[in-house]
Structure formats: C-alpha cells, structure tokens
C-alpha cells in the first residue's frame, strides 16, 4: 500500500507565498517522476510542475518563474514553492508520483487527496 499525503495549503493574499509538501509512504521500491497538478473550480485538472528522479523539471507556462518544484529522495518527498501568488492560482493542488512498489516490476501512478490553495485579491 502506498500513500501520498499533501500539506501546506491555505489562504494567502495575492503576492504572497506558500510551500506545499507531499510525502510518499508505504512499500516503496523506487520513485520515478513526481509532480503537482491542480484543479480550479469549474475547470479541468492541469499540470503545474514535474520533476524526474534525476532532478529535471518542467512547468506550466502560467507558473514559470513563480513556482519551483524540488524533491528530497531520502524522504520520498516533493515540494512546490509558490511565490507571487495570483487569485487565478486558487485551486486544489494534487501531488502525484510514479512509484514502483516492492516485489513488482513496473511503476504505477499514485495520487494524493489534494490540498486547497486560496489566493485572495
């Protein structure tokens, strides 16, 4: 069994910062890519940022230069530092990871339950 648990969401004023964390736990053999998606009210879920096991990153155009994704492989944790937040960043943020479980051959995608980020104007 694998769990992804997000933390760090909340209410912040426009221009402010938040740091999201997501810790993976369970019978983990290895973790490949990790990342964050978000879903705003009435909108489709969209990719925010991804980071590979080697540290390569990619970002949605809307967050480039404001958000930074990082990971601590020793802690099986991925972070999302969000600066210069805008009201349009308001969404539920979901952590995801491609995890290979012990005694399996292939990795699978796992998702957290999400954490709400609200940016007030």
PDB file of C-alpha atoms in Angstrom, residues 36-105:
ATOM      1  CA  UNK A  36       1.843  18.569  -8.887  1.00  0.00           C
ATOM      2  CA  UNK A  37      -1.394  19.120 -10.744  1.00  0.00           C
ATOM      3  CA  UNK A  38      -4.196  21.495  -9.845  1.00  0.00           C
ATOM      4  CA  UNK A  39      -7.896  21.839 -10.445  1.00  0.00           C
ATOM      5  CA  UNK A  40      -9.681  25.141 -10.124  1.00  0.00           C
ATOM      6  CA  UNK A  41     -13.447  25.328  -9.609  1.00  0.00           C
ATOM      7  CA  UNK A  42     -15.249  24.511 -12.848  1.00  0.00           C
ATOM      8  CA  UNK A  43     -12.035  23.793 -14.720  1.00  0.00           C
ATOM      9  CA  UNK A  44     -10.122  20.715 -15.838  1.00  0.00           C
ATOM     10  CA  UNK A  45      -7.185  19.397 -13.881  1.00  0.00           C
ATOM     11  CA  UNK A  46      -3.920  20.729 -15.266  1.00  0.00           C
ATOM     12  CA  UNK A  47      -0.246  20.020 -14.836  1.00  0.00           C
ATOM     13  CA  UNK A  48       1.628  22.508 -12.675  1.00  0.00           C
ATOM     14  CA  UNK A  49       5.110  21.032 -12.413  1.00  0.00           C
ATOM     15  CA  UNK A  50       7.033  17.760 -12.714  1.00  0.00           C
ATOM     16  CA  UNK A  51      10.430  16.623 -11.520  1.00  0.00           C
ATOM     17  CA  UNK A  52      12.235  13.445 -12.541  1.00  0.00           C
ATOM     18  CA  UNK A  53      14.276  11.235 -10.253  1.00  0.00           C
ATOM     19  CA  UNK A  54      17.348  12.920 -11.716  1.00  0.00           C
ATOM     20  CA  UNK A  55      16.084  16.400 -10.955  1.00  0.00           C
ATOM     21  CA  UNK A  56      14.942  17.571 -14.392  1.00  0.00           C
ATOM     22  CA  UNK A  57      11.917  19.832 -14.152  1.00  0.00           C
ATOM     23  CA  UNK A  58       9.150  21.196 -16.309  1.00  0.00           C
ATOM     24  CA  UNK A  59       6.446  23.732 -15.540  1.00  0.00           C
ATOM     25  CA  UNK A  60       3.189  25.012 -16.894  1.00  0.00           C
ATOM     26  CA  UNK A  61       3.713  28.319 -18.681  1.00  0.00           C
ATOM     27  CA  UNK A  62       1.365  30.013 -16.221  1.00  0.00           C
ATOM     28  CA  UNK A  63       3.660  29.318 -13.256  1.00  0.00           C
ATOM     29  CA  UNK A  64       7.139  29.584 -14.798  1.00  0.00           C
ATOM     30  CA  UNK A  65       9.311  31.975 -12.857  1.00  0.00           C
ATOM     31  CA  UNK A  66       6.981  31.930  -9.841  1.00  0.00           C
ATOM     32  CA  UNK A  67       6.820  28.281  -8.753  1.00  0.00           C
ATOM     33  CA  UNK A  68       9.712  25.929  -8.011  1.00  0.00           C
ATOM     34  CA  UNK A  69       9.430  22.172  -7.671  1.00  0.00           C
ATOM     35  CA  UNK A  70      12.015  20.177  -5.745  1.00  0.00           C
ATOM     36  CA  UNK A  71      12.317  16.785  -4.092  1.00  0.00           C
ATOM     37  CA  UNK A  72      14.125  15.047  -1.279  1.00  0.00           C
ATOM     38  CA  UNK A  73      14.690  11.477  -2.429  1.00  0.00           C
ATOM     39  CA  UNK A  74      15.816  10.342   1.012  1.00  0.00           C
ATOM     40  CA  UNK A  75      12.457  11.429   2.428  1.00  0.00           C
ATOM     41  CA  UNK A  76      10.330  10.416  -0.602  1.00  0.00           C
ATOM     42  CA  UNK A  77       9.001  13.956  -0.567  1.00  0.00           C
ATOM     43  CA  UNK A  78       8.250  16.512  -3.251  1.00  0.00           C
ATOM     44  CA  UNK A  79       7.814  20.224  -2.636  1.00  0.00           C
ATOM     45  CA  UNK A  80       6.234  23.101  -4.506  1.00  0.00           C
ATOM     46  CA  UNK A  81       7.396  26.580  -3.561  1.00  0.00           C
ATOM     47  CA  UNK A  82       4.828  29.065  -4.821  1.00  0.00           C
ATOM     48  CA  UNK A  83       5.747  32.749  -4.914  1.00  0.00           C
ATOM     49  CA  UNK A  84       3.990  35.819  -6.278  1.00  0.00           C
ATOM     50  CA  UNK A  85       0.684  34.029  -5.993  1.00  0.00           C
ATOM     51  CA  UNK A  86      -2.265  35.276  -8.019  1.00  0.00           C
ATOM     52  CA  UNK A  87      -6.012  34.783  -7.489  1.00  0.00           C
ATOM     53  CA  UNK A  88      -6.019  32.560 -10.596  1.00  0.00           C
ATOM     54  CA  UNK A  89      -3.718  30.142  -8.749  1.00  0.00           C
ATOM     55  CA  UNK A  90      -6.639  29.272  -6.481  1.00  0.00           C
ATOM     56  CA  UNK A  91      -7.242  25.546  -6.842  1.00  0.00           C
ATOM     57  CA  UNK A  92      -6.957  22.171  -5.201  1.00  0.00           C
ATOM     58  CA  UNK A  93      -3.385  21.000  -5.681  1.00  0.00           C
ATOM     59  CA  UNK A  94      -2.790  17.282  -6.122  1.00  0.00           C
ATOM     60  CA  UNK A  95       0.501  15.509  -5.654  1.00  0.00           C
ATOM     61  CA  UNK A  96       1.342  12.579  -7.900  1.00  0.00           C
ATOM     62  CA  UNK A  97       4.202  10.129  -8.237  1.00  0.00           C
ATOM     63  CA  UNK A  98       5.244   7.239 -10.432  1.00  0.00           C
ATOM     64  CA  UNK A  99       6.080   4.612  -7.818  1.00  0.00           C
ATOM     65  CA  UNK A 100       7.390   1.103  -8.130  1.00  0.00           C
ATOM     66  CA  UNK A 101       6.178  -0.943  -5.205  1.00  0.00           C
ATOM     67  CA  UNK A 102       8.334  -3.638  -3.601  1.00  0.00           C
ATOM     68  CA  UNK A 103       8.101  -7.008  -5.411  1.00  0.00           C
ATOM     69  CA  UNK A 104       6.678  -5.500  -8.588  1.00  0.00           C
ATOM     70  CA  UNK A 105       8.198  -4.884 -11.999  1.00  0.00           C
TER      71      UNK A 105
END
